[in-house]
C-alpha positions in Angstrom: -133.8 169.2 -160.2 -135.8 172.3 -161.1 -137.6 172.5 -164.4 -136.2 173.9 -167.5 -137.0 177.3 -169.0 -138.3 177.3 -172.5 -138.2 181.0 -173.4 -139.2 180.5 -177.0 -142.6 179.0 -176.1 -143.4 180.2 -172.6 -143.9 183.5 -170.9 -140.9 184.9 -169.1 -139.9 183.1 -166.0 -142.2 180.1 -166.5 -140.8 176.7 -165.6 -141.8 173.6 -167.5 -141.1 170.0 -166.4 -137.6 168.7 -167.4 -137.7 166.4 -170.4 -134.7 164.2 -170.6 -133.5 163.2 -174.0 -130.8 160.6 -174.6 -128.1 161.5 -177.0 -129.5 159.1 -179.5 -131.3 162.2 -180.7 -128.0 164.0 -180.9 -125.9 161.2 -182.5 -127.0 161.5 -186.1 -125.7 165.0 -186.3 -122.4 164.3 -184.6 -119.6 163.1 -186.8 -117.2 160.8 -185.0 -119.5 159.6 -182.3 -119.4 155.9 -181.4 -120.4 153.7 -178.5 -117.0 152.1 -178.0 -114.6 155.0 -178.6 -111.8 155.2 -176.1 -111.3 158.6 -174.4 -107.8 160.0 -174.3 -106.1 159.1 -171.0 -104.9 162.7 -170.6 -108.5 163.9 -170.8 -109.7 161.4 -168.1 -106.7 162.3 -165.9 -107.5 166.0 -166.2 -111.1 165.5 -165.1 -111.0 162.7 -162.6 -110.4 165.1 -159.6 -113.4 167.2 -160.7 -115.7 164.2 -161.2 -114.7 162.5 -157.9 -116.0 165.6 -156.1 -119.0 166.2 -158.2 -120.4 162.9 -159.5 -124.1 163.5 -158.8 -125.0 165.9 -161.6 -126.0 163.4 -164.3 -124.6 162.7 -167.8 -121.0 163.4 -168.9 -120.6 165.0 -172.3 -117.1 165.1 -173.8 -116.7 167.6 -176.5 -114.2 167.1 -179.3 -111.9 169.9 -178.1 -111.5 168.2 -174.7 -114.1 170.2 -172.8 -116.2 168.2 -170.3 -119.8 169.1 -169.4 -121.9 167.4 -166.8 -125.6 167.6 -166.2 -129.0 166.4 -167.6 -129.2 166.4 -171.3 -132.4 167.8 -172.7 -133.7 169.7 -175.7 -136.1 172.6 -175.9 -139.5 172.1 -177.4 -143.2 172.6 -177.0 -146.3 170.5 -176.4 -148.9 170.8 -179.2 -152.3 169.2 -179.6 -152.6 166.6 -182.3 -155.3 167.9 -184.7 -156.8 164.5 -185.2 -156.6 162.7 -181.9 -156.5 165.8 -179.7 -153.7 164.3 -177.6 -150.7 166.3 -176.5 -147.6 165.7 -178.5 -144.0 166.8 -177.6 -142.3 168.6 -180.5 -138.5 169.2 -180.1 -137.1 172.5 -181.3 -134.4 174.9 -180.4 -131.2 174.1 -178.5 -129.8 171.0 -176.9 -128.9 171.8 -173.4 -126.8 170.3 -170.5 -128.6 171.4 -167.3 -126.6 171.2 -164.1 -129.3 172.9 -161.9 -127.9 176.4 -161.7 -127.0 176.7 -165.4 -128.0 175.5 -168.8 -125.2 175.1 -171.4 -126.0 175.2 -175.1 -123.6 174.1 -177.9 -123.7 172.6 -181.4 -124.3 168.8 -181.5 -121.4 168.6 -183.9 -119.0 169.4 -181.1 -119.8 166.2 -179.2 -117.2 163.4 -179.1 -118.6 161.1 -176.5 -121.5 160.8 -174.0 -121.7 158.8 -170.8 -125.2 158.5 -169.5 -125.6 158.8 -165.7 -128.6 159.2 -163.5 -128.9 162.2 -161.3 -128.2 161.3 -157.6 -130.2 163.5 -155.2 -129.1 161.9 -151.9 -127.1 164.9 -150.9 -129.7 167.5 -151.8 -131.2 169.5 -148.9 -134.7 171.1 -149.3 -136.5 173.8 -147.5 -139.8 174.1 -149.3 -142.1 177.1 -148.9 -145.3 178.2 -150.7 -144.4 180.8 -153.3 -147.2 183.2 -154.3 -146.3 185.9 -156.8 -148.7 188.1 -158.7 -146.3 189.1 -161.5 -143.0 188.2 -162.9 -140.0 190.2 -161.8 -138.8 192.6 -164.6 -135.4 192.1 -166.2 -132.5 192.4 -163.7 -130.1 195.2 -164.3 -128.2 195.0 -161.0 -128.2 193.4 -157.6 -128.0 196.5 -155.4 -127.6 194.8 -152.0 -128.0 191.3 -150.4 -128.5 190.6 -146.8 -127.4 187.6 -144.8 -129.4 184.4 -144.5 -131.2 183.9 -141.2 -131.9 180.5 -139.5 -135.0 180.1 -141.7 -132.8 180.4 -144.9 -134.4 183.8 -145.7 -132.6 186.9 -146.8 -133.4 190.4 -148.0 -132.4 191.6 -151.4 -132.6 194.9 -153.3 -132.4 194.9 -157.0 -132.5 197.3 -159.9 -134.8 196.2 -162.7 -135.9 197.5 -166.1 -139.0 197.3 -168.2 -137.0 198.1 -171.2 -137.4 201.9 -170.8 -137.0 202.8 -167.2 -134.7 201.4 -164.5 -136.2 201.2 -161.0 -134.8 200.0 -157.6 -137.0 197.4 -155.9 -136.8 196.2 -152.3 -138.1 192.6 -152.7 -140.0 190.4 -150.3 -138.0 187.7 -148.5 -135.8 185.6 -150.7 -135.9 182.0 -149.5 -133.2 179.3 -150.1 -135.4 176.4 -151.1 -132.9 173.9 -152.4 -129.2 173.5 -151.5 -127.1 170.8 -153.2 -123.3 170.3 -153.4 -123.4 171.9 -156.8 -126.1 174.5 -156.9 -128.6 176.5 -154.7 -132.1 177.6 -155.7 -133.7 180.7 -154.2 -137.4 181.8 -154.6 -139.2 184.9 -153.5 -141.7 184.1 -150.7 -144.7 186.1 -149.8 -146.8 188.3 -152.1 -145.4 190.5 -154.8 -143.1 189.4 -157.6 -142.3 185.9 -158.7 -138.6 185.1 -159.2 -136.5 182.0 -159.0 -132.7 182.3 -159.3 -129.9 179.8 -159.0 -126.3 179.9 -157.9 -123.4 177.5 -158.0 -122.8 176.4 -154.4 -119.2 177.6 -154.8 -120.5 181.2 -155.0 -121.9 180.9 -151.4 -118.6 179.7 -149.9 -117.9 176.8 -147.4 -118.4 178.8 -144.2 -121.8 180.2 -145.3 -123.0 176.8 -146.5 -121.8 175.0 -143.4 -123.8 177.6 -141.3 -126.9 177.1 -143.4 -126.7 173.3 -143.1 -126.3 173.6 -139.3 -129.5 175.7 -139.1 -131.6 173.3 -141.1 -134.1 171.2 -139.1 -132.9 167.9 -140.5 -129.4 168.6 -139.1 -130.1 170.0 -135.7 -129.0 168.0 -132.8 -131.4 167.8 -129.8 -130.5 166.8 -126.2 -131.0 163.1 -125.6 -130.8 162.3 -129.3 -129.2 158.8 -129.9 -125.5 158.9 -131.0 -126.4 156.9 -134.1 -128.8 159.6 -135.2 -126.3 162.3 -134.5 -123.6 160.4 -136.4 -125.8 160.0 -139.4 -126.5 163.8 -139.5 -122.7 164.5 -139.1 -121.7 162.1 -141.8 -124.3 163.5 -144.1 -122.7 166.9 -143.7 -119.3 165.4 -144.3 -120.4 163.8 -147.6 -122.0 167.1 -148.7 -118.7 168.9 -148.2 -116.8 166.2 -150.1 -119.2 166.4 -153.0 -118.8 170.2 -153.0 -115.1 169.8 -153.2 -114.3 171.4 -149.9 -111.9 168.8 -148.5 -110.4 170.9 -145.7 -113.8 171.5 -144.2 -114.8 167.9 -144.7 -111.6 166.9 -142.8 -112.7 169.2 -139.9 -116.1 167.6 -139.9 -114.4 164.2 -139.4 -112.3 165.6 -136.6 -115.5 166.9 -134.9 -117.2 163.5 -135.2 -114.2 161.6 -133.8 -114.0 164.1 -130.9 -117.7 164.1 -130.0 -118.5 160.5 -131.0 -115.5 158.3 -130.3 -117.6 155.2 -131.0 -117.6 156.2 -134.7 -113.9 155.9 -135.0 -113.9 153.0 -137.5 -116.3 154.9 -139.8 -114.3 158.0 -139.4 -111.1 156.2 -140.4 -112.7 154.6 -143.4 -114.0 158.0 -144.5 -110.6 159.6 -143.9 -109.0 157.0 -146.2 -111.4 157.8 -149.0 -110.8 161.5 -148.4 -107.0 160.9 -148.5 -107.3 159.4 -151.9 -109.3 162.3 -153.2 -106.8 164.7 -151.8 -103.9 162.8 -153.5 -105.6 163.0 -156.8 -106.3 166.7 -156.3 -102.6 167.2 -155.5 -101.6 165.3 -158.7 -104.0 167.6 -160.7 -102.3 170.6 -159.0 -98.9 169.3 -160.0 -100.0 168.7 -163.6 -101.4 172.2 -163.7 -98.2 173.7 -162.3 -96.2 171.8 -164.8 -98.3 172.9 -167.7 -98.2 176.5 -166.4 -94.4 176.5 -166.4 -94.3 176.7 -162.6 -91.7 173.9 -162.2 -90.4 174.9 -158.8 -94.0 174.7 -157.4 -94.6 171.3 -159.2 -91.4 169.9 -157.7 -92.3 171.2 -154.2 -95.7 169.6 -154.4 -94.2 166.3 -155.6 -91.7 166.3 -152.7 -94.5 166.9 -150.1 -97.0 164.4 -151.5 -97.6 161.7 -149.0 -97.7 158.1 -150.4 -99.5 156.4 -147.6 -103.0 155.4 -148.6 -102.6 156.7 -152.1 -103.9 154.4 -154.9 -101.2 152.6 -156.8 -102.3 154.1 -160.1 -101.9 157.6 -158.7 -98.5 156.7 -157.2 -97.3 155.4 -160.6 -98.2 158.8 -162.1 -96.4 160.6 -159.3 -93.3 158.5 -159.7 -93.3 159.1 -163.5 -93.5 162.9 -162.8 -90.6 162.7 -160.3 -88.4 160.7 -162.7 -89.2 163.3 -165.5 -88.2 166.2 -163.2 -85.1 164.4 -162.0 -84.0 163.9 -165.6 -84.7 167.5 -166.7 -83.1 168.9 -163.6 -79.9 166.9 -164.3 -79.9 168.0 -167.9 -80.2 171.7 -166.9 -77.3 171.3 -164.5 -75.2 169.5 -167.1 -76.1 172.0 -169.8 -75.0 175.0 -167.7 -71.8 173.3 -166.7 -70.9 172.3 -170.2 -71.7 175.7 -171.6 -69.6 177.5 -169.1 -66.6 175.1 -169.4 -66.6 174.9 -173.1 -66.9 178.7 -173.6 -63.5 179.0 -171.8 -61.9 176.5 -174.2 -62.7 178.3 -177.5 -59.3 179.1 -179.1 -60.3 181.4 -181.9 -60.5 185.0 -180.7 -63.0 185.9 -183.4 -65.4 183.2 -182.1 -64.7 183.6 -178.4 -66.8 186.8 -177.9 -69.7 185.5 -180.0 -69.9 182.2 -178.1 -69.5 183.9 -174.8 -72.6 186.1 -175.6 -74.5 183.0 -176.8 -73.7 181.1 -173.6 -74.9 184.0 -171.4 -78.2 184.3 -173.3 -78.8 180.5 -173.5 -78.1 180.1 -169.7 -80.5 182.9 -168.9 -83.3 181.5 -171.0 -82.8 177.8 -170.2 -85.6 176.0 -168.4 -87.3 172.7 -168.1 -89.5 173.6 -171.1 -86.7 174.2 -173.6 -83.7 172.2 -172.4 -84.7 169.5 -175.0 -83.4 171.8 -177.7 -79.9 171.1 -176.3 -80.2 167.3 -176.4 -77.7 166.7 -179.2 -75.3 169.1 -177.5 -75.6 167.4 -174.1 -75.0 164.0 -175.7 -71.9 165.1 -177.6 -70.5 167.2 -174.8 -70.8 164.2 -172.4 -69.1 161.9 -174.9 -66.3 164.4 -175.4 -65.8 164.6 -171.6 -65.6 160.8 -171.4 -63.1 160.7 -174.2 -60.9 163.3 -172.5 -61.0 161.3 -169.3 -59.9 158.2 -171.3 -57.0 160.1 -172.8 -58.3 160.1 -176.3 -58.9 163.0 -178.6 -62.6 164.1 -178.5 -64.6 164.0 -181.8 -65.4 167.7 -181.5 -63.5 170.7 -180.1 -65.2 173.2 -177.8 -66.2 175.5 -180.6 -67.9 172.7 -182.5 -69.7 171.5 -179.4 -70.9 175.1 -178.7 -72.1 175.2 -182.3 -74.3 172.3 -181.6 -75.7 174.2 -178.6 -76.3 177.4 -180.6 -77.8 175.8 -183.7 -80.0 173.5 -181.6 -81.1 176.4 -179.4 -82.1 178.6 -182.3 -83.6 176.0 -184.7 -84.4 173.0 -182.5 -82.5 169.9 -181.6 -83.2 168.0 -184.8 -81.4 170.7 -186.8 -78.3 171.1 -184.6 -75.0 171.1 -186.4 -71.4 171.0 -185.1 -70.3 173.6 -187.6 -68.8 176.8 -186.3 -69.7 179.0 -189.4 -73.3 177.8 -189.2 -73.5 178.7 -185.5 -72.0 182.1 -186.1 -74.4 183.0 -188.9 -77.3 181.9 -186.8 -76.3 183.9 -183.8 -75.6 187.0 -185.8 -79.0 186.5 -187.4 -80.6 186.4 -184.0 -78.9 189.6 -182.9 -79.9 191.3 -186.2 -83.6 190.4 -185.9 -83.7 191.6 -182.3 -82.2 194.9 -183.3 -84.4 195.2 -186.4 -87.5 195.0 -184.2 -86.4 197.9 -182.1 -85.6 200.2 -185.0 -88.6 202.4 -185.4 -87.6 204.3 -188.6 -88.6 202.4 -191.8 -85.7 203.7 -193.8 -83.2 202.6 -191.1 -84.7 199.1 -191.1 -84.4 199.0 -194.9 -80.7 200.0 -194.7 -80.1 197.4 -191.9 -81.6 194.7 -194.1 -79.6 195.6 -197.1 -76.3 195.5 -195.1 -77.3 192.2 -193.6 -78.1 190.6 -197.0 -74.7 191.7 -198.3 -72.9 189.7 -195.6 -73.5 186.0 -194.8 -77.3 185.8 -194.2 -79.2 182.7 -193.4 -82.1 181.6 -195.6 -85.6 182.9 -195.2 -87.0 179.6 -194.0 -84.2 179.4 -191.4 -85.0 182.9 -190.3 -88.7 182.0 -189.9 -87.7 179.0 -187.7 -85.3 181.1 -185.7 -87.9 183.8 -185.0 -90.1 181.3 -183.2 -87.4 180.7 -180.6 -86.6 184.4 -179.9 -87.1 186.2 -176.6 -89.1 189.4 -176.7 -87.2 192.3 -178.4 -87.7 194.8 -175.6 -87.8 192.6 -172.5 -88.8 193.9 -169.1 -85.7 193.8 -167.0 -87.4 193.0 -163.7 -90.4 190.7 -163.8 -92.3 190.0 -160.6 -95.7 188.2 -160.3 -97.4 191.4 -159.3 -99.5 193.9 -161.3 -97.6 196.7 -163.0 -99.0 199.6 -165.0 -97.4 200.2 -168.5 -97.9 202.5 -171.5 -97.3 201.2 -175.0 -93.9 202.4 -176.2 -95.5 203.1 -179.6 -99.0 204.5 -179.0 -100.4 203.7 -182.5 -104.0 204.8 -182.9 -104.9 203.7 -179.4 -103.6 207.1 -178.3 -101.2 205.5 -175.7 -103.9 204.1 -173.4 -102.2 202.4 -170.4 -102.7 198.8 -169.3 -102.0 196.7 -166.3 -100.2 193.4 -166.6 -99.6 190.7 -164.1 -97.0 188.1 -165.1 -97.5 184.6 -163.7 -95.3 183.1 -161.0 -92.0 181.7 -162.4 -92.3 183.8 -165.6 -89.1 184.0 -167.6 -88.3 185.3 -171.1 -87.3 181.8 -172.4 -90.8 180.4 -172.5 -93.9 181.6 -174.4 -96.9 182.1 -172.0 -100.6 182.3 -172.8 -102.4 185.6 -172.4 -105.8 186.5 -170.9 -106.9 190.1 -171.7 -109.8 191.3 -169.6 -112.0 194.3 -170.4 -113.7 196.0 -167.5 -117.3 197.0 -167.1 -118.2 200.6 -167.8 -117.5 202.7 -164.6 -115.1 200.1 -163.3 -111.3 200.5 -163.3 -109.0 198.3 -165.3 -107.1 197.4 -162.1 -110.3 196.2 -160.4 -111.0 194.0 -163.3 -107.5 192.6 -163.2 -107.9 191.8 -159.4 -111.0 189.7 -160.2 -109.0 187.3 -162.3 -105.6 187.6 -160.5 -105.5 184.4 -158.5 -106.9 182.2 -161.2 -104.5 183.6 -163.9 -101.5 183.1 -161.6 -102.5 179.5 -160.8 -102.9 178.6 -164.4 -99.8 180.4 -165.7 -101.3 183.2 -167.7 -100.1 186.7 -168.5 -103.1 188.7 -167.2 -103.7 192.0 -169.0 -106.3 194.8 -168.4 -106.3 197.7 -170.8 -107.8 201.1 -169.7 -110.2 201.2 -172.6 -112.6 203.7 -171.0 -112.8 206.0 -168.1 -115.5 207.7 -166.2 -118.5 206.7 -164.0 -120.8 206.0 -166.9 -118.5 204.7 -169.6 -120.2 202.9 -172.5 -118.6 201.1 -175.4 -118.9 203.2 -178.6 -117.8 200.6 -181.2 -115.0 202.8 -182.5 -111.7 201.9 -184.1 -109.9 203.9 -181.4 -111.3 201.6 -178.8 -110.2 198.6 -180.9 -106.7 200.1 -181.1 -106.4 200.2 -177.3 -106.6 196.4 -177.4 -104.5 195.9 -180.5 -101.8 198.3 -179.3 -101.7 196.6 -175.9 -101.3 193.2 -177.4 -98.4 194.3 -179.7 -96.7 196.1 -176.8 -97.1 193.0 -174.6 -95.5 190.8 -177.3 -92.5 193.2 -177.4 -92.0 193.1 -173.6 -92.9 189.6 -172.7 -92.7 186.2 -174.3 -96.2 185.7 -175.5 -97.7 182.6 -177.0 -99.7 184.3 -179.7 -101.5 181.1 -180.5 -103.1 181.2 -177.0 -104.4 184.8 -176.5 -107.9 185.0 -175.0 -110.2 188.0 -174.7 -112.7 188.4 -171.9 -115.0 191.3 -171.1 -117.8 191.9 -168.5 -120.8 194.2 -169.1 -119.8 196.9 -171.5 -116.4 195.2 -171.7 -118.3 192.0 -172.7 -120.0 193.9 -175.6 -116.5 195.2 -176.6 -115.1 191.7 -176.5 -117.8 190.4 -178.8 -117.1 193.2 -181.3 -113.3 193.0 -181.2 -113.2 189.2 -181.3 -115.4 189.1 -184.4 -113.6 192.0 -186.1 -110.2 190.5 -185.5 -110.7 186.7 -185.3 -107.2 185.8 -186.4 -105.7 187.3 -183.2 -107.5 185.1 -180.6 -107.8 181.5 -179.5 -111.1 182.3 -177.8 -113.4 185.0 -176.6 -115.3 185.0 -173.3 -118.1 187.7 -173.1 -119.9 187.9 -169.7 -123.1 189.9 -169.7 -122.2 191.3 -173.1 -124.5 192.3 -176.0 -123.8 191.1 -179.5 -125.2 194.1 -181.3 -124.5 196.3 -184.3 -121.2 195.0 -185.8 -121.3 191.8 -183.8 -124.6 190.9 -185.4 -123.3 191.6 -188.9 -120.0 189.8 -188.2 -121.6 186.6 -186.9 -120.0 184.5 -189.6 -116.5 185.7 -188.6 -116.7 183.3 -185.6 -116.7 180.1 -187.6 -113.1 179.3 -186.5 -113.1 181.4 -183.3 -114.4 179.7 -180.1 -116.8 181.7 -177.9 -117.7 181.0 -174.3 -120.6 183.3 -173.6 -121.9 183.7 -170.0 -125.3 185.3 -169.4 -128.1 185.5 -166.9 -131.5 184.4 -168.4 -133.2 187.2 -166.5 -131.1 190.0 -167.9 -133.8 190.9 -170.5 -132.5 192.3 -173.8 -128.8 191.0 -173.4 -130.2 187.5 -172.8 -132.4 187.7 -175.9 -129.6 189.0 -178.0 -127.2 186.3 -176.9 -129.8 183.7 -177.7 -130.4 185.2 -181.2 -126.6 185.0 -181.8 -126.5 181.3 -180.9 -129.6 180.6 -183.0 -127.3 181.4 -185.9 -124.1 179.8 -184.6 -125.4 176.4 -183.3 -127.0 175.1 -186.5 -123.8 176.0 -188.4 -121.6 174.1 -185.9 -119.6 177.1 -184.7 -117.3 176.3 -181.8 -119.4 178.3 -179.3 -120.8 177.6 -175.9 -123.6 179.5 -174.2 -123.9 179.4 -170.4 -127.1 180.7 -169.0 -127.7 181.1 -165.2 -131.3 180.6 -164.1 -132.9 183.8 -162.9 -129.7 185.9 -162.9 -129.2 189.3 -164.4 -126.2 191.1 -165.9 -123.8 190.1 -163.1 -120.2 189.1 -162.8 -120.3 185.3 -162.3 -117.2 184.7 -160.3 -117.8 180.9 -160.1 -117.2 180.7 -163.9 -113.6 181.7 -163.6 -112.1 178.3 -162.9 -114.5 176.8 -165.5 -113.3 179.3 -168.1 -109.7 178.3 -167.5 -110.6 174.6 -168.0 -112.2 175.6 -171.3 -109.2 177.7 -172.4 -106.8 174.9 -171.6 -108.0 173.1 -174.7 -107.9 176.0 -177.1 -105.4 177.2 -179.7 -105.7 179.8 -182.4 -107.0 178.4 -185.7 -105.3 178.8 -189.1 -107.9 177.8 -191.7 -105.8 177.3 -194.9 -107.9 174.9 -196.9 -110.9 177.1 -196.9 -111.4 180.6 -195.4 -115.2 180.7 -195.0 -117.5 179.2 -197.6 -120.6 179.7 -199.6 -123.0 181.6 -197.3 -120.3 181.9 -194.6 -118.1 184.6 -196.1 -116.2 186.8 -193.7 -117.6 190.3 -193.3 -116.2 193.8 -192.7 -117.7 197.3 -192.4 -114.7 199.2 -190.9 -111.4 200.1 -192.5 -109.5 198.7 -189.5 -111.3 195.3 -189.5 -109.1 194.3 -192.4 -107.3 191.0 -191.6 -108.8 187.5 -191.7 -106.1 184.9 -191.1 -104.1 185.0 -194.4 -106.1 187.6 -196.4 -106.2 191.3 -195.7 -107.5 194.5 -197.4 -106.3 198.1 -197.5 -109.4 199.4 -199.3 -113.1 198.8 -198.7 -115.7 200.3 -201.0 -117.0 203.5 -199.4 -120.6 202.2 -199.9 -119.8 199.3 -197.6 -118.1 201.3 -194.8 -119.8 201.9 -191.5 -116.9 203.6 -189.7 -118.7 206.5 -188.2 -122.1 206.5 -186.6 -123.9 203.2 -187.0 -126.1 202.9 -190.1 -128.2 199.8 -190.3 -128.8 200.3 -194.0 -125.1 199.7 -194.9 -124.3 196.2 -196.2 -121.0 194.6 -195.2 -118.2 193.8 -197.6 -117.5 190.1 -197.8 -114.5 187.8 -198.4 -114.1 184.1 -199.0 -111.1 182.1 -200.1 -109.4 178.7 -200.2 -106.0 177.2 -201.2 -105.8 174.2 -203.5 -102.3 173.0 -202.9 -102.5 170.2 -205.3 -103.1 172.6 -208.2 -101.0 175.4 -206.5 -104.0 177.7 -206.8 -105.6 180.3 -204.6 -109.3 181.1 -205.1 -110.8 184.3 -203.7 -114.3 185.8 -203.9 -115.1 189.3 -202.6 -117.9 191.8 -202.6 -117.2 195.5 -201.7 -113.4 195.2 -201.6 -111.1 197.2 -203.9 -107.8 195.7 -202.8 -106.6 192.3 -201.5 -103.3 191.1 -199.9 -102.6 187.3 -199.6 -100.2 186.3 -196.9 -98.4 183.0 -197.3 -96.2 181.0 -195.0 -95.5 177.5 -193.7 -97.1 175.4 -191.0 -95.4 174.0 -187.9 -94.1 171.0 -189.9 -92.5 173.3 -192.5 -95.1 172.6 -195.2 -95.9 175.7 -197.2 -99.4 176.9 -197.9 -98.4 176.6 -201.6 -95.4 175.2 -203.4 -93.1 178.2 -203.5 -91.0 176.7 -206.3 -93.8 176.3 -208.8 -96.1 178.7 -210.8 -99.2 179.9 -208.8 -102.7 180.5 -210.1 -104.7 183.2 -208.3 -108.4 183.4 -209.2 -110.2 186.5 -207.9 -113.9 186.8 -208.6 -113.6 184.6 -211.6 -110.5 186.4 -213.1 -107.4 184.3 -213.4 -103.9 185.7 -212.7 -100.8 183.6 -213.3 -97.7 184.2 -211.2 -94.6 182.6 -212.7 -92.9 182.2 -209.3 -93.5 183.1 -205.7 -90.3 183.6 -203.8 -90.2 183.9 -200.0 -89.0 187.4 -199.0 -86.8 188.3 -196.0 -88.2 191.9 -196.1 -91.8 190.6 -196.0 -91.0 188.3 -193.1 -89.2 191.0 -191.0 -91.6 193.9 -191.7 -94.6 191.7 -190.7 -92.8 190.7 -187.6 -92.0 194.3 -186.8 -95.6 195.5 -187.2 -97.4 192.6 -185.5 -94.6 191.0 -183.2 -96.3 187.7 -183.7 -93.6 185.1 -183.5 -95.9 182.1 -183.7 -97.4 183.0 -187.1 -94.9 184.4 -189.6 -95.5 185.1 -193.3 -92.9 184.7 -196.0 -94.8 186.2 -199.0 -97.2 189.0 -199.6 -99.2 189.1 -202.8 -101.0 192.4 -203.5 -104.0 192.7 -205.9 -105.6 196.0 -206.8 -108.9 196.6 -208.5 -110.4 193.3 -207.4 
């Protein structure tokens, strides 16, 4: 393993010996750590395929959110001389890191759930040492201009653009030599005279074909005439094991085929190796099936299950496969039965007044029905099957067709546990659904008010029922034809984003009956939104994400300007997407690269209640992002940077020096010797990280002393359940950035035992408090009791807080957020 950079104590680029620290150093600061804690089976199952193919990188670190890191655990520090003895003493300071060779990953010790110590296994590493003599350190990297191919000596030419902080210059470097190649990472050094520079890549970035060619040209793997077969076999099997550890199973299989063809005497070893490879492939296939199932790609999951060979597969894996098959057989049968019962029963409704309503309901349910939501019809399926048996036995069924369909409608709209065989209930619920969908497409505020008044004069459902129903709705303006290919759209209501277009790529097997997660990607300045979408296309499709790329800037030299109009491009895109597609608003992620990464930093921190996570790559946390650091206390960040990028690297590190001690859910990934690049190898790792994330809703306490939320722009005005319509002009920084302006601050918490809401603000003139219920139906407050609101020490008593249908529907219209609905809005002026 290479040494570790310690930028806080060493000159740029200097390497110091790796100092391993067991997590006994970490444990005192990690609540919940224990030596004998059992890891969730689902966590182990989700990572076993990865670890089987990459078990040589050292310690395993399991974070509380389910993220798994692997590498050598260390901590930054410096060596000082003891003033009395004169002996060198190691003083830890700075970050804890997990070092996997190519990258260092920093995080808060408080995020750690479990650590499994492992020693690094270097048996598959390949070295090509060469004396490196450099006179000065390479300046910060701005861009890799061009890279030549590797020759047989593992050398290549590279041209880079560097900066000294003032001027960018293009430099044709001396030969860059590949000095270390492992199944996980590759290290390159400049050879010859000139600059000193070491950089590292994940081996996946090089690709299997290039790596296989590099190995073949290495002296240790060359085969000479007359060489004993045993020696040749050892070289070939070493290549095979390298490819297996790198996770390239197809190429490993080809290597075995070559060994068997050229060295038939090694047949027994080949068959043994093939059996082991077969087990790895089977587990990889199970992981693919689980991924497809979680992504809502059930046709693909069933296809993979049907073609999975069982020969040579471990019994534990087979048991998992059989359980999955049984599960799909059951849901497939339920879907078939549900559609049959719905169609047959709709023909048996006798009342003409109900016949049309139930026919419309049956059509809609049948279109939206899928493996993910058929469970909502469980009571209906049970009673419909019983009625069918009773008819066959010549007895009168317990429920007539209309009552059975009422079970289907009420269960479909409110969930199976709330299903009722009452026709009036089903009719009210279905009319409520049609009313809400029409309400969301009515743009005129007065028209919406009249619609609501007329609805409330009829037979409305309750506000709580309406809130529950909203979570099961399809999008109000659904796209008629949805294909898993990119399409360019314009927001139907341009808002303040001035109608900027965006590209969207739906995942395979998308349908409007299931909410899907979203990944919004912001392009680099000078790059097109479509090009950015193409970078993520395959990974988003594989993981079942709606992939979105807004056109936030145009031109060859586009830079992010920190304006509310640029923010509005993202906000308008998200709202329009929610109206066209079934979006899981609790799983919306924001990524940006370069200038887009800087934009992602700013937008994520300005609107933390919108996202489940933010992934800046090569971004700069400057201006507002520096002032808004505290706003990330509930918002996970996965920051990717090159530690040779100069100022962006220093700014990212400064941000984490604030976040890590405070326990923020943030991860910093630093690539050794790399600049401001697009790190394509991070894409599958980002999806693994996002898999464990869901949008936070901090009700008990919103911020805290010294951790108040901050705002300096009039549009940065919503923080989970508190918003403001008026910021003191002296705290506004809406135009050109002024470092002298202080941010307005906000803090609050809800004491449900006392039915009290406490708020403390600085620089705000108005506050709105938004109240709702959680997923279990528990209210943020007791809506039936008096409420005490304390703002900056002043107490205000509210005799009764009543959920409002208008508040619910207007908020839904403006935000189109069906996963988080509010029932009450309390406004306070002159705070």
